[in-house]
Short mmCIF file of C-alpha atoms and ligand atoms in Angstrom, two decimals:
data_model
loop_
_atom_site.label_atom_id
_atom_site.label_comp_id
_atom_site.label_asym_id
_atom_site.label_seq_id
_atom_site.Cartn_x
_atom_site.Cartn_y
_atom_site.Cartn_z
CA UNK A 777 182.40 76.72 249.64
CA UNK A 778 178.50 75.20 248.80
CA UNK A 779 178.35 74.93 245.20
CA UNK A 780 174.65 74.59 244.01
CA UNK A 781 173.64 73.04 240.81
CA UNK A 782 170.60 74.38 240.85
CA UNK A 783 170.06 77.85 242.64
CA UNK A 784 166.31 77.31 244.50
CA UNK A 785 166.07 81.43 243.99
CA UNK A 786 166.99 81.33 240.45
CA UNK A 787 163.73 82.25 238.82
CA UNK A 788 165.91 83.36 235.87
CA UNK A 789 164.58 82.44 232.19
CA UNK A 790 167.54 84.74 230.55
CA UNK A 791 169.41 83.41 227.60
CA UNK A 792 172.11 81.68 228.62
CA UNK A 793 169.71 79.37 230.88
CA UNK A 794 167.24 78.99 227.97
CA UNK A 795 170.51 78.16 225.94
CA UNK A 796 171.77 75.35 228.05
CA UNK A 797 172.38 73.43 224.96
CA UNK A 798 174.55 76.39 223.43
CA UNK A 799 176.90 76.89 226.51
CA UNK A 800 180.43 76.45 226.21
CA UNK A 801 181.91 73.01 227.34
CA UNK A 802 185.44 74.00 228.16
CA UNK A 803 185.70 77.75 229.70
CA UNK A 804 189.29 78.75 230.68
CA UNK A 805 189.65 82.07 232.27
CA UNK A 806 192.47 84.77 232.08
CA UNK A 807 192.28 85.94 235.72
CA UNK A 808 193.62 89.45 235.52
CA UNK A 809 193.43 92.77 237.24
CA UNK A 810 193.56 92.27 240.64
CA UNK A 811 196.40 94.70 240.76
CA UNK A 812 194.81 97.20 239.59
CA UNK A 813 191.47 96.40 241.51
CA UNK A 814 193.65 97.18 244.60
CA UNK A 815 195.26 100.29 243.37
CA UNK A 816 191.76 101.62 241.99
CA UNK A 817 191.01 101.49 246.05
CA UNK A 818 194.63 102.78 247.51
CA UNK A 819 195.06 99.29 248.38
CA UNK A 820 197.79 96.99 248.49
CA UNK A 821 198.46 94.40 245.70
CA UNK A 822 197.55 91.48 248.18
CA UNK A 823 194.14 92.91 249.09
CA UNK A 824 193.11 92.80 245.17
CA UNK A 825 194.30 88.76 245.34
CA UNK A 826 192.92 88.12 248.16
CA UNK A 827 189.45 89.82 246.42
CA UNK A 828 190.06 87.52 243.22
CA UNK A 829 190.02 84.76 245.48
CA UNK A 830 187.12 85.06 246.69
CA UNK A 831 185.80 85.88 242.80
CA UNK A 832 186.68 82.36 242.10
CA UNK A 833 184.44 80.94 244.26
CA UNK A 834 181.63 83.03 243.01
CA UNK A 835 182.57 82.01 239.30
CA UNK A 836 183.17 78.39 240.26
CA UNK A 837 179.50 77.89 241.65
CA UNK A 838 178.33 80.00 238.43
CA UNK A 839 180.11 77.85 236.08
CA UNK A 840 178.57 74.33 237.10
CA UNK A 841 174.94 76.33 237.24
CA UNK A 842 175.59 77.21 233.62
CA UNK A 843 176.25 73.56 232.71
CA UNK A 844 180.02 74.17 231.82
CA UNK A 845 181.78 70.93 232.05
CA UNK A 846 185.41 72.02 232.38
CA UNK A 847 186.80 75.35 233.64
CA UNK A 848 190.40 75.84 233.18
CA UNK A 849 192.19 79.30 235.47
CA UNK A 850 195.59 80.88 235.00
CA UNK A 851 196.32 81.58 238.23
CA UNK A 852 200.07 81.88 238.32
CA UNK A 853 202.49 81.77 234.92
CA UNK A 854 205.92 80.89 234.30
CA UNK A 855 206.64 84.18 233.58
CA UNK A 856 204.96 85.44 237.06
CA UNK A 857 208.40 84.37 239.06
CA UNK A 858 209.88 87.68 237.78
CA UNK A 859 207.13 89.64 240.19
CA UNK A 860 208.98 91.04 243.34
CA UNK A 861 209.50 87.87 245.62
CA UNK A 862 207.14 89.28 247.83
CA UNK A 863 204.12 88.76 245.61
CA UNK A 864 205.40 85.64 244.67
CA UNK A 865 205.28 84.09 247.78
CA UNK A 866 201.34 85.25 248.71
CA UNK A 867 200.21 83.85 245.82
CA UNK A 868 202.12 80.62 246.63
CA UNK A 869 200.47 81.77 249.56
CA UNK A 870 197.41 81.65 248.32
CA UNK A 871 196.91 78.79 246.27
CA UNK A 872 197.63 76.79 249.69
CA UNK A 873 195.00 78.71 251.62
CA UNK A 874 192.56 77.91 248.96
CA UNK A 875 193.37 74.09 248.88
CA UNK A 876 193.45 74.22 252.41
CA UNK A 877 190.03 75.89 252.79
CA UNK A 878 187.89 74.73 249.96
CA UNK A 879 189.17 71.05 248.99
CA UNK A 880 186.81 69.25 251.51
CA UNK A 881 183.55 71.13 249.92
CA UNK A 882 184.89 71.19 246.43
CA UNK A 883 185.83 67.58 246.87
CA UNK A 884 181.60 67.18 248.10
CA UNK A 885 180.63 69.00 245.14
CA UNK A 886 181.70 66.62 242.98
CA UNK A 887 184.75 68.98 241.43
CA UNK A 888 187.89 67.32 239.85
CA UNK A 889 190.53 69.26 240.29
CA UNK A 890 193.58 68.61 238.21
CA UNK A 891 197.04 70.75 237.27
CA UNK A 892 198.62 71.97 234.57
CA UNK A 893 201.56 73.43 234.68
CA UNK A 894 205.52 72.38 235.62
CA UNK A 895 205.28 70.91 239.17
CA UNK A 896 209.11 72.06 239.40
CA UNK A 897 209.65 75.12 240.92
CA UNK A 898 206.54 74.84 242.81
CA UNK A 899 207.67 74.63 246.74
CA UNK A 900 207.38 70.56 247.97
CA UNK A 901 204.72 71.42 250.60
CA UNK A 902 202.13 72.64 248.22
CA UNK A 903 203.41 70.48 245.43
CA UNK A 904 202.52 67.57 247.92
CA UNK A 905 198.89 69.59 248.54
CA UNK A 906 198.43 69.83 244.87
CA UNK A 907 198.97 65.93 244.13
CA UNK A 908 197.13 65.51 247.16
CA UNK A 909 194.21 67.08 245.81
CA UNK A 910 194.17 65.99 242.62
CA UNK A 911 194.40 62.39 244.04
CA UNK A 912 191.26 62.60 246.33
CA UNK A 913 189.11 64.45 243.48
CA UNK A 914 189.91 62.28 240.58
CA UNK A 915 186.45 60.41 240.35
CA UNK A 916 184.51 63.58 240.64
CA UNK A 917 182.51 64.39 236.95
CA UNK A 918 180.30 67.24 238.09
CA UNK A 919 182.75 69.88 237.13
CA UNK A 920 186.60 69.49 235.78
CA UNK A 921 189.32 72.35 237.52
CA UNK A 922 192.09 73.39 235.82
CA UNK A 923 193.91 74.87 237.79
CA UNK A 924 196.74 76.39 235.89
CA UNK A 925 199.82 77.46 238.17
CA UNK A 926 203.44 77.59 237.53
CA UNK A 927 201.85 77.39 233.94
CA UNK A 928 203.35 78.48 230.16
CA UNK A 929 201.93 77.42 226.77
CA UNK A 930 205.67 77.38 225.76
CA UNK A 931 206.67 75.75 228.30
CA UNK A 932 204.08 72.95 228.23
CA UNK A 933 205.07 72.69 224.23
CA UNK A 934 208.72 72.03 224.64
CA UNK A 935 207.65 69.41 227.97
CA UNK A 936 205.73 67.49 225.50
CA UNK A 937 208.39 67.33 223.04
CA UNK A 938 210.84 66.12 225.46
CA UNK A 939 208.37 63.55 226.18
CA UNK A 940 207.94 62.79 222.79
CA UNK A 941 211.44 62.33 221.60
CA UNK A 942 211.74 60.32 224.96
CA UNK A 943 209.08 57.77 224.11
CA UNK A 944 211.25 57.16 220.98
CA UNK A 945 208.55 58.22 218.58
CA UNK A 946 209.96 58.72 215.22
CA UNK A 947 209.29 61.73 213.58
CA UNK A 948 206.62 60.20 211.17
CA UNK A 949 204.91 59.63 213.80
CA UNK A 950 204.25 63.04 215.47
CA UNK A 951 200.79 63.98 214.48
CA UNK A 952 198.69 67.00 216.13
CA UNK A 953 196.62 64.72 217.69
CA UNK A 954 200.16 63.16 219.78
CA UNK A 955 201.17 66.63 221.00
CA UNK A 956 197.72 67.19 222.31
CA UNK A 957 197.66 64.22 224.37
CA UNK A 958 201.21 65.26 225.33
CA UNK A 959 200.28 68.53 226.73
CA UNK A 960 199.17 69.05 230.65
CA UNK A 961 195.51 69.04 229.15
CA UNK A 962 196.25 65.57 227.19
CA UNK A 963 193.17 64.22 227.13
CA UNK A 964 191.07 67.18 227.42
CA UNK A 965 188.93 68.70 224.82
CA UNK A 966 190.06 71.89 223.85
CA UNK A 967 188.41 75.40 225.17
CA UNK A 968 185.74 76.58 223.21
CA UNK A 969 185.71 79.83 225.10
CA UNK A 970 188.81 81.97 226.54
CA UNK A 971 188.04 85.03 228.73
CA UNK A 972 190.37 87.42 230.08
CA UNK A 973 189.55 90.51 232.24
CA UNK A 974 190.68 93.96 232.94
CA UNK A 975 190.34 95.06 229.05
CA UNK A 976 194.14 93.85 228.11
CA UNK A 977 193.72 92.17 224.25
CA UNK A 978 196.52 89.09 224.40
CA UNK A 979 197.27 85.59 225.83
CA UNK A 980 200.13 85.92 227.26
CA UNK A 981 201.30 82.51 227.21
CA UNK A 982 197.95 80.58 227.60
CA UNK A 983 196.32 77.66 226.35
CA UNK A 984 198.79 78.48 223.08
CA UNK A 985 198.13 74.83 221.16
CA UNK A 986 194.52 74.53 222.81
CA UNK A 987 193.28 77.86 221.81
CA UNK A 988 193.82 77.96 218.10
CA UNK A 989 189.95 77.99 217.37
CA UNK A 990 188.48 79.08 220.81
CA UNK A 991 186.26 82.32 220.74
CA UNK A 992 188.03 84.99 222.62
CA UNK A 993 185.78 87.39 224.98
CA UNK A 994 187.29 90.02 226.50
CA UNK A 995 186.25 92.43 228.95
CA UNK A 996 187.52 95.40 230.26
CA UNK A 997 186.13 94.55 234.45
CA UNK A 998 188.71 94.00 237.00
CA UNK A 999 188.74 89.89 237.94
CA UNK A 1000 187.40 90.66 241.33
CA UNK A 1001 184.77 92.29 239.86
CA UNK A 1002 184.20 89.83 236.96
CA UNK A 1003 180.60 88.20 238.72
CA UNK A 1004 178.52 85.90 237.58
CA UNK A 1005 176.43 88.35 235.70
CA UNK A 1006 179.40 89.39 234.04
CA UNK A 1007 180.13 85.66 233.44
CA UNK A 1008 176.87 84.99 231.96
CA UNK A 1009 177.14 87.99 229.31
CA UNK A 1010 180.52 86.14 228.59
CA UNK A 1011 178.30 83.05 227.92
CA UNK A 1012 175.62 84.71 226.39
CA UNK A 1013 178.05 86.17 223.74
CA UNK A 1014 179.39 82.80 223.23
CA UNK A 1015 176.39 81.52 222.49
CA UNK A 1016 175.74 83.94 219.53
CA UNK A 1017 178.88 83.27 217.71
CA UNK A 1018 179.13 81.64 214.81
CA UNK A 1019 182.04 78.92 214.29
CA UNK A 1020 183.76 77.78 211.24
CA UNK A 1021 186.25 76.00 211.81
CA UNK A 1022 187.41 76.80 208.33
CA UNK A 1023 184.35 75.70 206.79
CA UNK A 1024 181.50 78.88 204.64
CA UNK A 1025 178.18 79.90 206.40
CA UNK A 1026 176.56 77.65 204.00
CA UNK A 1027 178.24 73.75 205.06
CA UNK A 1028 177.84 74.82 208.63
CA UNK A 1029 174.14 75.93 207.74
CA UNK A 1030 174.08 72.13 206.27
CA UNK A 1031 176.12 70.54 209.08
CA UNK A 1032 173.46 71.57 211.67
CA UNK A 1033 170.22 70.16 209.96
C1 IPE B 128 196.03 88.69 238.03
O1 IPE B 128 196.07 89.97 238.47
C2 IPE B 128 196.62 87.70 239.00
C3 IPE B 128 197.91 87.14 238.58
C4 IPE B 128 198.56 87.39 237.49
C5 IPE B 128 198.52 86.20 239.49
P1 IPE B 128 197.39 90.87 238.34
O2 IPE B 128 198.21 90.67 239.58
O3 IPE B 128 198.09 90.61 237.08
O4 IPE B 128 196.76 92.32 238.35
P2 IPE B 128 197.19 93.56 237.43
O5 IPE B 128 197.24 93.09 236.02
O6 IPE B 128 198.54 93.99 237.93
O7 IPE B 128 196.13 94.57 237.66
C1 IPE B 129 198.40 86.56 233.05
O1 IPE B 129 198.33 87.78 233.67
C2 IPE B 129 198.72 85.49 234.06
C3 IPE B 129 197.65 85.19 235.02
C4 IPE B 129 196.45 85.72 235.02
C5 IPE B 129 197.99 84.22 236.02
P1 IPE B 129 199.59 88.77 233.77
O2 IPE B 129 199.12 89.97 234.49
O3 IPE B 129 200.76 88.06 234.33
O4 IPE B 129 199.89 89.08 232.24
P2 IPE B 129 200.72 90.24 231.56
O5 IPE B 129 202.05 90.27 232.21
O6 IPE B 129 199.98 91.53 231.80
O7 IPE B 129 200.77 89.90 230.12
MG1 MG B 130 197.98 91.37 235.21
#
């Protein structure tokens, strides 16, 4: 994969690349519909992940174009296991292929790649390619991967409480700050903008703590289909929003003078 930070043919003066300054730091996708992609065609499941695959690398070249700085994917949940074994194993399957195929180039492109998610469950030979890969890319700053696999909001909650009440903290102690940094993400700034494909309207089980003031965009394309046009209208819309935090129209009005 040849990631370009700046695409020579791009003569584009659109919004989101006049906008630079407005684009979202943290993106993290909700990959979904490549079921249905297939099924659309009279195609097998695998054909529509094999599709989103190659989506991702598409997305992953558009993302450092548009100046995002982290890019976080669900790619496989804790609630995926109860898929028919089958399906499980390609997209164990899959993940492998991809860090098989795309680390050396991702690795040149100055990607950090980094997991979140319970390593345990995950079979030892790609566990071992995951650390692997996280090892070699862990000075890279062009562009932060999240690759989220074997991954559950809930999950990662009770993880970092275990860890907490490990540690010994007392419960004085806990703040919101602490459980962030006790999540997979610790460390992380949170996502300023979630996107999920295929037109279904819920998280199921992502980014729960991180989320709680993202900007949701949702659109009803298949993943595979999800391009980088369709990316940039995700951006674009981003970039019109309006965020509170809380606060009225009027202190953020004075906040950005
Ligand atoms: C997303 O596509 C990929 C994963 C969840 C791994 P799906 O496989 O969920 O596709 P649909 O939702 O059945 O169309
Ligand atoms: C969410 O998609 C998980 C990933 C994209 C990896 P699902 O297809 O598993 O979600 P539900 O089951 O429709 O909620
Ligand atoms: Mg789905």
């Amino acid at each position: 994969m040849t990631i370009v930070t700046h695409d020579q043919t791009n003569t584009d003066t659109s919004p989101v690349a006049v906008k630079l300054g407005r684009s979202p730091h943290h993106v993290a996708i909700i990959m979904d519909g490549n079921g249905r992609w297939a099924k659309q065609r009279g195609l097998p499941r695998s054909a529509g992940h094999r599709q989103g695959t190659e989506n991702l690398r598409r997305i992953l070249r558009a993302a450092v174009e548009f100046d995002v700085k982290v890019l976080t994917i669900y790619a496989f949940s804790t609630e995926n296991w109860s898929r028919p074994r089958r399906e499980v194993s390609l997209l164990m399957r899959i993940l492998e292929m991809v860090l098989d195929r795309e680390l050396k180039e991702l690795n040149e492109n100055g990607v950090q790649i980094r997991h979140i998610g319970e390593m345990d469950g995950i079979p030892d030979r790609i566990q071992k390619k995951i650390k692997e890969a996280c090892e070699l890319t862990r000075n890279n700053n062009e562009l932060i991967l999240n690759v989220a696999f074997n991954y559950g909001g809930r999950d990662e909650i009770v993880h970092a409480v275990q860890n907490i009440i490990r540690d010994g903290v007392s419960a004085e102690d806990v703040t919101e700050e602490m459980i962030s940094n006790y999540l997979y993400t610790g460390g992380l700034p949170d996502p300023d903008l979630i996107i999920r494909t295929s037109g279904e309207f819920r998280l199921s089980n992502f980014l729960i703590w991180q989320g709680s003031y993202a900007e949701y965009y949702y659109s009803d394309v298949y993943w595979p289909d999800f391009d980088k046009e369709e990316f940039r209208g995700a951006l674009e819309d981003y970039a019109n929003r309006r965020r509170r935090f809380g606060k009225t129209d009027e202190q953020i009005d004075e906040d950005t003078v």
